Amino acid sequence: MVFKSFRFKVILRLLIITSVIVFIIYFIAKPYYYFTVGELLLLVIALIIELIRFIEKGHRQINQMLESLKERDFSLKFNPVEEGKVFRGQAKILTQLVQSYRDIRIEKEMHYQFLNLIVNQLNYGIVCFDADGKISLSNKTIKKLCGLSEISHISSLNRIDKNLSNAIESLKTGEEKLISVIKDGEFFKYSISCNEIRLLDSRYKLVALHNLHSTLQEHELDSHKKLIRILTHEIMNSVTPILSLSESMNENLKDESGNIKELNDISKEDAEDLILGYEAIEVRSRALMRFVNDFRSLTRLPDPKIEVVEIDSLFRNVLSLYRAEIDEKGIKLSVYITPDIETISVDRGMLEQVLINLIKNSIEALEDTFKSEIVIESLLLENSIAIVITDNGKGISPENLEKVFIPFFSTKKDGSGIGLSLSQHLIHLMGGTIGVKSIQGLKTSFSIRFPI
């Protein structure tokens, strides 16, 4: 049934050609009909050409449809009911085939967009690349880290760190590495992991880049607590015998009945030793007790009492404590408060304590600095409120940048090393984070962020 019309038209043309050939044979046998025979021969040739074109016409349309499929052009339509069209069955099948390809392409595009949507929701970087380093998939997190709207080659990751692309390309399947990066003066730790996938005849590497900054902060705080408990225990073990010794020495100054010995009964040398011993024990004991109490405060902080605080009032109260010192030392002070947000939900006392410590550190860092300046500002970021304190002091060296929040660590001669650690703990209790960026010899910025 498919070729019913086509067969009829072909047979009709063949019958006409056969009839003309019969006439040619008939007229060849008769003299004086050479001109007629010639005309009939031309007619046969014309009919044969027309038959060939008729047969090829349907094939040309089918070939055109197949060519469009090859070029992935699904806009062409094959209309089998149009006059002069043939192979209606094939036309119908081809039309269905084109529609199937079109549906597959739409479904594939939907899957790709769905995959992109999922990948872009991840809070860590994803990048997939082939053996030549050409990137076929990346998410907005990795693009944001690179500072680019689009990345096409793995070498673009060198914008994060100059050796990052080499580190990623050298990763083996299933391997995971920790890398340290200082970007724009800020210290970061990343975890990079790799898996290899095979699509058709090509191999691809799928790499995940995790920013461990927040996670490490939590782990550091837990480590700090354990460390402080151990130190408290050890120091108290030293302090107790010292206090006991002082009591024993006092007892040595008394006779069996508990009365104080006469001075004549104590030699001058023993008296001097006792006095020196008392003084040494007292000074050391008090110093150790203060040391212990300072560190014990890190693990016994009260729960924060969150309230709505005006940022302007907060800054004014804290700066009033240092206004005289800042003016005396000739430090330029600049304060900027974003008009986009005027209040912040925090524990006022805790945040004031942190700001006092940071401003104090900035003032100390500006010693011997020409045209010293401190900038305090509040900023409204994408998902957080930030308070940033910046000074143009000597800065922090790269090797010390990652240690500033560790208890006991201090670059100051008489520093206890608990100020920044305590500040980090207080900010963490209020649900925020604190970070530092420093370019040695240029500036240092401490940034406190609270989610909104």
Short mmCIF file of N, CA and C in Angstrom, two decimals, residues 39-153:
data_model
loop_
_atom_site.label_atom_id
_atom_site.label_comp_id
_atom_site.label_asym_id
_atom_site.label_seq_id
_atom_site.Cartn_x
_atom_site.Cartn_y
_atom_site.Cartn_z
N GLU A 39 11.93 11.74 -34.29
CA GLU A 39 11.15 12.44 -33.27
C GLU A 39 10.72 11.49 -32.14
N LEU A 40 10.33 10.27 -32.56
CA LEU A 40 9.91 9.29 -31.54
C LEU A 40 11.09 8.89 -30.64
N LEU A 41 12.29 8.78 -31.22
CA LEU A 41 13.48 8.47 -30.40
C LEU A 41 13.74 9.56 -29.37
N LEU A 42 13.63 10.82 -29.83
CA LEU A 42 13.80 11.94 -28.88
C LEU A 42 12.75 11.89 -27.78
N LEU A 43 11.51 11.50 -28.18
CA LEU A 43 10.44 11.41 -27.20
C LEU A 43 10.74 10.32 -26.16
N VAL A 44 11.28 9.18 -26.64
CA VAL A 44 11.63 8.08 -25.72
C VAL A 44 12.70 8.54 -24.72
N ILE A 45 13.71 9.25 -25.27
CA ILE A 45 14.79 9.75 -24.39
C ILE A 45 14.22 10.69 -23.34
N ALA A 46 13.31 11.59 -23.78
CA ALA A 46 12.71 12.55 -22.85
C ALA A 46 11.88 11.83 -21.79
N LEU A 47 11.13 10.79 -22.23
CA LEU A 47 10.31 10.04 -21.27
C LEU A 47 11.17 9.28 -20.26
N ILE A 48 12.29 8.74 -20.73
CA ILE A 48 13.21 8.02 -19.81
C ILE A 48 13.80 8.98 -18.78
N ILE A 49 14.22 10.18 -19.28
CA ILE A 49 14.77 11.20 -18.36
C ILE A 49 13.73 11.60 -17.32
N GLU A 50 12.48 11.80 -17.82
CA GLU A 50 11.41 12.20 -16.89
C GLU A 50 11.14 11.10 -15.87
N LEU A 51 11.21 9.81 -16.30
CA LEU A 51 11.01 8.69 -15.39
C LEU A 51 12.10 8.66 -14.30
N ILE A 52 13.33 8.88 -14.75
CA ILE A 52 14.45 8.89 -13.78
C ILE A 52 14.26 10.00 -12.76
N ARG A 53 13.90 11.20 -13.26
CA ARG A 53 13.68 12.32 -12.34
C ARG A 53 12.54 12.05 -11.38
N PHE A 54 11.49 11.42 -11.90
CA PHE A 54 10.34 11.11 -11.07
C PHE A 54 10.74 10.16 -9.94
N ILE A 55 11.52 9.12 -10.30
CA ILE A 55 11.94 8.15 -9.28
C ILE A 55 12.87 8.80 -8.25
N GLU A 56 13.79 9.67 -8.77
CA GLU A 56 14.78 10.28 -7.88
C GLU A 56 14.20 11.40 -7.02
N LYS A 57 13.02 11.90 -7.44
CA LYS A 57 12.44 13.04 -6.71
C LYS A 57 12.18 12.68 -5.25
N GLY A 58 11.57 11.53 -5.01
CA GLY A 58 11.31 11.09 -3.64
C GLY A 58 12.59 10.82 -2.88
N HIS A 59 13.58 10.23 -3.60
CA HIS A 59 14.86 9.94 -2.95
C HIS A 59 15.57 11.23 -2.53
N ARG A 60 15.44 12.26 -3.38
CA ARG A 60 16.08 13.54 -3.03
C ARG A 60 15.48 14.13 -1.76
N GLN A 61 14.15 14.03 -1.64
CA GLN A 61 13.50 14.56 -0.43
C GLN A 61 13.92 13.76 0.80
N ILE A 62 14.00 12.43 0.63
CA ILE A 62 14.44 11.59 1.76
C ILE A 62 15.88 11.91 2.13
N ASN A 63 16.74 12.05 1.11
CA ASN A 63 18.15 12.38 1.36
C ASN A 63 18.28 13.73 2.06
N GLN A 64 17.41 14.67 1.65
CA GLN A 64 17.43 15.99 2.29
C GLN A 64 17.07 15.89 3.77
N MET A 65 16.07 15.04 4.06
CA MET A 65 15.68 14.84 5.45
C MET A 65 16.82 14.19 6.25
N LEU A 66 17.46 13.17 5.65
CA LEU A 66 18.55 12.48 6.34
C LEU A 66 19.74 13.42 6.56
N GLU A 67 20.00 14.28 5.57
CA GLU A 67 21.09 15.24 5.69
C GLU A 67 20.82 16.23 6.83
N SER A 68 19.55 16.64 6.95
CA SER A 68 19.21 17.57 8.04
C SER A 68 19.37 16.90 9.40
N LEU A 69 19.05 15.58 9.46
CA LEU A 69 19.27 14.85 10.71
C LEU A 69 20.75 14.77 11.04
N LYS A 70 21.55 14.54 9.99
CA LYS A 70 23.00 14.47 10.19
C LYS A 70 23.55 15.78 10.74
N GLU A 71 23.01 16.90 10.25
CA GLU A 71 23.47 18.22 10.69
C GLU A 71 22.73 18.70 11.94
N ARG A 72 21.87 17.82 12.49
CA ARG A 72 21.10 18.14 13.70
C ARG A 72 20.19 19.35 13.50
N ASP A 73 19.66 19.45 12.29
CA ASP A 73 18.69 20.50 11.99
C ASP A 73 17.32 19.84 11.94
N PHE A 74 16.52 20.11 12.98
CA PHE A 74 15.22 19.46 13.08
C PHE A 74 14.08 20.37 12.66
N SER A 75 14.41 21.45 11.96
CA SER A 75 13.38 22.40 11.55
C SER A 75 12.71 21.99 10.24
N LEU A 76 13.39 21.15 9.44
CA LEU A 76 12.85 20.76 8.13
C LEU A 76 11.67 19.81 8.30
N LYS A 77 10.59 20.05 7.53
CA LYS A 77 9.41 19.21 7.60
C LYS A 77 9.17 18.52 6.27
N PHE A 78 8.83 17.25 6.31
CA PHE A 78 8.54 16.46 5.12
C PHE A 78 7.03 16.31 5.04
N ASN A 79 6.42 16.96 4.01
CA ASN A 79 4.97 16.94 3.87
C ASN A 79 4.57 15.92 2.82
N PRO A 80 4.13 14.73 3.20
CA PRO A 80 3.83 13.67 2.24
C PRO A 80 2.56 13.88 1.46
N VAL A 81 1.70 14.77 1.89
CA VAL A 81 0.42 14.94 1.20
C VAL A 81 0.52 15.99 0.11
N GLU A 82 1.66 16.70 0.04
CA GLU A 82 1.82 17.73 -0.97
C GLU A 82 1.87 17.09 -2.35
N GLU A 83 1.32 17.74 -3.32
CA GLU A 83 1.27 17.20 -4.68
C GLU A 83 2.68 17.00 -5.21
N GLY A 84 2.93 15.84 -5.78
CA GLY A 84 4.24 15.54 -6.31
C GLY A 84 5.14 14.85 -5.31
N LYS A 85 4.74 14.73 -4.06
CA LYS A 85 5.56 14.05 -3.07
C LYS A 85 5.30 12.55 -3.15
N VAL A 86 6.34 11.78 -2.85
CA VAL A 86 6.24 10.32 -2.96
C VAL A 86 6.68 9.68 -1.67
N PHE A 87 6.62 8.34 -1.70
CA PHE A 87 7.04 7.56 -0.53
C PHE A 87 6.37 8.07 0.74
N ARG A 88 5.03 8.10 0.70
CA ARG A 88 4.32 8.66 1.84
C ARG A 88 4.59 7.89 3.13
N GLY A 89 4.73 6.58 3.00
CA GLY A 89 5.03 5.78 4.20
C GLY A 89 6.37 6.17 4.80
N GLN A 90 7.39 6.27 3.91
CA GLN A 90 8.70 6.68 4.39
C GLN A 90 8.67 8.11 4.93
N ALA A 91 7.87 8.95 4.26
CA ALA A 91 7.76 10.34 4.71
C ALA A 91 7.19 10.39 6.13
N LYS A 92 6.21 9.56 6.39
CA LYS A 92 5.61 9.53 7.71
C LYS A 92 6.61 9.04 8.76
N ILE A 93 7.33 7.96 8.38
CA ILE A 93 8.34 7.41 9.30
C ILE A 93 9.44 8.43 9.58
N LEU A 94 9.89 9.11 8.51
CA LEU A 94 10.94 10.11 8.66
C LEU A 94 10.48 11.27 9.54
N THR A 95 9.23 11.68 9.33
CA THR A 95 8.69 12.77 10.15
C THR A 95 8.66 12.37 11.62
N GLN A 96 8.25 11.13 11.88
CA GLN A 96 8.25 10.63 13.26
C GLN A 96 9.68 10.55 13.82
N LEU A 97 10.62 10.14 12.95
CA LEU A 97 12.01 10.04 13.37
C LEU A 97 12.58 11.41 13.74
N VAL A 98 12.27 12.41 12.90
CA VAL A 98 12.72 13.78 13.19
C VAL A 98 12.14 14.26 14.51
N GLN A 99 10.85 13.98 14.72
CA GLN A 99 10.21 14.39 15.97
C GLN A 99 10.85 13.71 17.17
N SER A 100 11.20 12.41 17.00
CA SER A 100 11.86 11.68 18.09
C SER A 100 13.21 12.29 18.41
N TYR A 101 13.98 12.62 17.35
CA TYR A 101 15.28 13.26 17.56
C TYR A 101 15.11 14.62 18.25
N ARG A 102 14.07 15.34 17.82
CA ARG A 102 13.81 16.65 18.42
C ARG A 102 13.47 16.50 19.91
N ASP A 103 12.65 15.50 20.23
CA ASP A 103 12.29 15.26 21.64
C ASP A 103 13.50 14.84 22.46
N ILE A 104 14.36 14.00 21.85
CA ILE A 104 15.57 13.56 22.55
C ILE A 104 16.48 14.75 22.83
N ARG A 105 16.58 15.63 21.83
CA ARG A 105 17.44 16.80 22.01
C ARG A 105 16.90 17.72 23.11
N ILE A 106 15.58 17.92 23.13
CA ILE A 106 14.97 18.75 24.17
C ILE A 106 15.17 18.12 25.54
N GLU A 107 14.96 16.79 25.60
CA GLU A 107 15.14 16.08 26.87
C GLU A 107 16.60 16.17 27.35
N LYS A 108 17.53 16.04 26.39
CA LYS A 108 18.95 16.15 26.72
C LYS A 108 19.28 17.54 27.25
N GLU A 109 18.71 18.57 26.62
CA GLU A 109 18.95 19.94 27.07
C GLU A 109 18.36 20.16 28.47
N MET A 110 17.18 19.58 28.71
CA MET A 110 16.56 19.70 30.03
C MET A 110 17.42 19.04 31.09
N HIS A 111 17.96 17.84 30.77
CA HIS A 111 18.83 17.15 31.71
C HIS A 111 20.09 17.97 31.99
N TYR A 112 20.64 18.57 30.94
CA TYR A 112 21.85 19.39 31.10
C TYR A 112 21.58 20.61 31.99
N GLN A 113 20.43 21.27 31.74
CA GLN A 113 20.08 22.43 32.56
C GLN A 113 19.81 22.02 34.01
N PHE A 114 19.18 20.85 34.18
CA PHE A 114 18.91 20.35 35.53
C PHE A 114 20.22 20.03 36.25
N LEU A 115 21.17 19.42 35.52
CA LEU A 115 22.48 19.13 36.09
C LEU A 115 23.19 20.42 36.47
N ASN A 116 23.13 21.42 35.59
CA ASN A 116 23.76 22.71 35.89
C ASN A 116 23.15 23.35 37.13
N LEU A 117 21.81 23.24 37.25
CA LEU A 117 21.13 23.82 38.40
C LEU A 117 21.61 23.18 39.70
N ILE A 118 21.72 21.84 39.68
CA ILE A 118 22.17 21.13 40.88
C ILE A 118 23.61 21.49 41.21
N VAL A 119 24.48 21.46 40.18
CA VAL A 119 25.91 21.74 40.38
C VAL A 119 26.11 23.15 40.92
N ASN A 120 25.32 24.10 40.42
CA ASN A 120 25.48 25.49 40.85
C ASN A 120 24.94 25.75 42.25
N GLN A 121 24.17 24.80 42.79
CA GLN A 121 23.69 24.96 44.16
C GLN A 121 24.70 24.48 45.19
N LEU A 122 25.75 23.78 44.73
CA LEU A 122 26.76 23.27 45.65
C LEU A 122 27.59 24.42 46.20
N ASN A 123 27.94 24.33 47.48
CA ASN A 123 28.73 25.40 48.10
C ASN A 123 30.23 25.15 48.00
N TYR A 124 30.60 24.21 47.14
CA TYR A 124 32.02 23.99 46.86
C TYR A 124 32.22 23.92 45.35
N GLY A 125 33.45 24.15 44.93
CA GLY A 125 33.73 24.23 43.50
C GLY A 125 33.74 22.88 42.82
N ILE A 126 33.18 22.82 41.62
CA ILE A 126 33.17 21.61 40.79
C ILE A 126 33.72 21.97 39.42
N VAL A 127 34.64 21.16 38.91
CA VAL A 127 35.16 21.38 37.57
C VAL A 127 35.45 20.03 36.93
N CYS A 128 35.04 19.88 35.67
CA CYS A 128 35.24 18.65 34.92
C CYS A 128 36.01 19.00 33.64
N PHE A 129 37.11 18.29 33.37
CA PHE A 129 37.93 18.63 32.22
C PHE A 129 38.49 17.36 31.57
N ASP A 130 38.86 17.50 30.28
CA ASP A 130 39.39 16.35 29.55
C ASP A 130 40.91 16.30 29.64
N ALA A 131 41.52 15.39 28.86
CA ALA A 131 42.97 15.20 28.92
C ALA A 131 43.74 16.42 28.47
N ASP A 132 43.12 17.27 27.65
CA ASP A 132 43.79 18.49 27.18
C ASP A 132 43.57 19.68 28.12
N GLY A 133 42.85 19.45 29.22
CA GLY A 133 42.59 20.54 30.16
C GLY A 133 41.38 21.38 29.80
N LYS A 134 40.66 21.00 28.75
CA LYS A 134 39.48 21.76 28.34
C LYS A 134 38.32 21.45 29.29
N ILE A 135 37.73 22.49 29.84
CA ILE A 135 36.67 22.34 30.84
C ILE A 135 35.32 22.17 30.15
N SER A 136 34.61 21.11 30.53
CA SER A 136 33.28 20.85 29.97
C SER A 136 32.17 21.16 30.96
N LEU A 137 32.51 21.25 32.24
CA LEU A 137 31.50 21.54 33.26
C LEU A 137 32.16 22.25 34.44
N SER A 138 31.52 23.31 34.89
CA SER A 138 32.01 24.03 36.08
C SER A 138 30.82 24.73 36.72
N ASN A 139 30.92 25.01 38.00
CA ASN A 139 29.82 25.69 38.68
C ASN A 139 30.21 27.11 39.06
N LYS A 140 29.23 27.86 39.55
CA LYS A 140 29.46 29.28 39.82
C LYS A 140 30.42 29.50 40.99
N THR A 141 30.52 28.51 41.90
CA THR A 141 31.45 28.65 43.02
C THR A 141 32.88 28.71 42.54
N ILE A 142 33.26 27.80 41.63
CA ILE A 142 34.63 27.79 41.12
C ILE A 142 34.89 29.02 40.26
N LYS A 143 33.86 29.49 39.54
CA LYS A 143 34.02 30.70 38.73
C LYS A 143 34.22 31.92 39.62
N LYS A 144 33.49 31.95 40.73
CA LYS A 144 33.62 33.07 41.66
C LYS A 144 35.02 33.09 42.28
N LEU A 145 35.54 31.91 42.60
CA LEU A 145 36.89 31.83 43.16
C LEU A 145 37.93 32.34 42.16
N CYS A 146 37.68 32.06 40.87
CA CYS A 146 38.61 32.51 39.82
C CYS A 146 38.39 33.98 39.47
N GLY A 147 37.24 34.52 39.85
CA GLY A 147 36.94 35.90 39.48
C GLY A 147 36.57 36.05 38.03
N LEU A 148 36.01 34.98 37.43
CA LEU A 148 35.65 35.00 36.01
C LEU A 148 34.20 34.57 35.85
N SER A 149 33.55 35.08 34.79
CA SER A 149 32.17 34.68 34.51
C SER A 149 32.13 33.32 33.82
N GLU A 150 33.18 33.00 33.07
CA GLU A 150 33.28 31.70 32.39
C GLU A 150 34.72 31.23 32.43
N ILE A 151 34.92 29.93 32.57
CA ILE A 151 36.27 29.36 32.49
C ILE A 151 36.25 28.23 31.48
N SER A 152 37.22 28.20 30.60
CA SER A 152 37.25 27.22 29.52
C SER A 152 38.42 26.25 29.62
N HIS A 153 39.43 26.59 30.41
CA HIS A 153 40.62 25.73 30.52
C HIS A 153 41.05 25.65 31.98
#
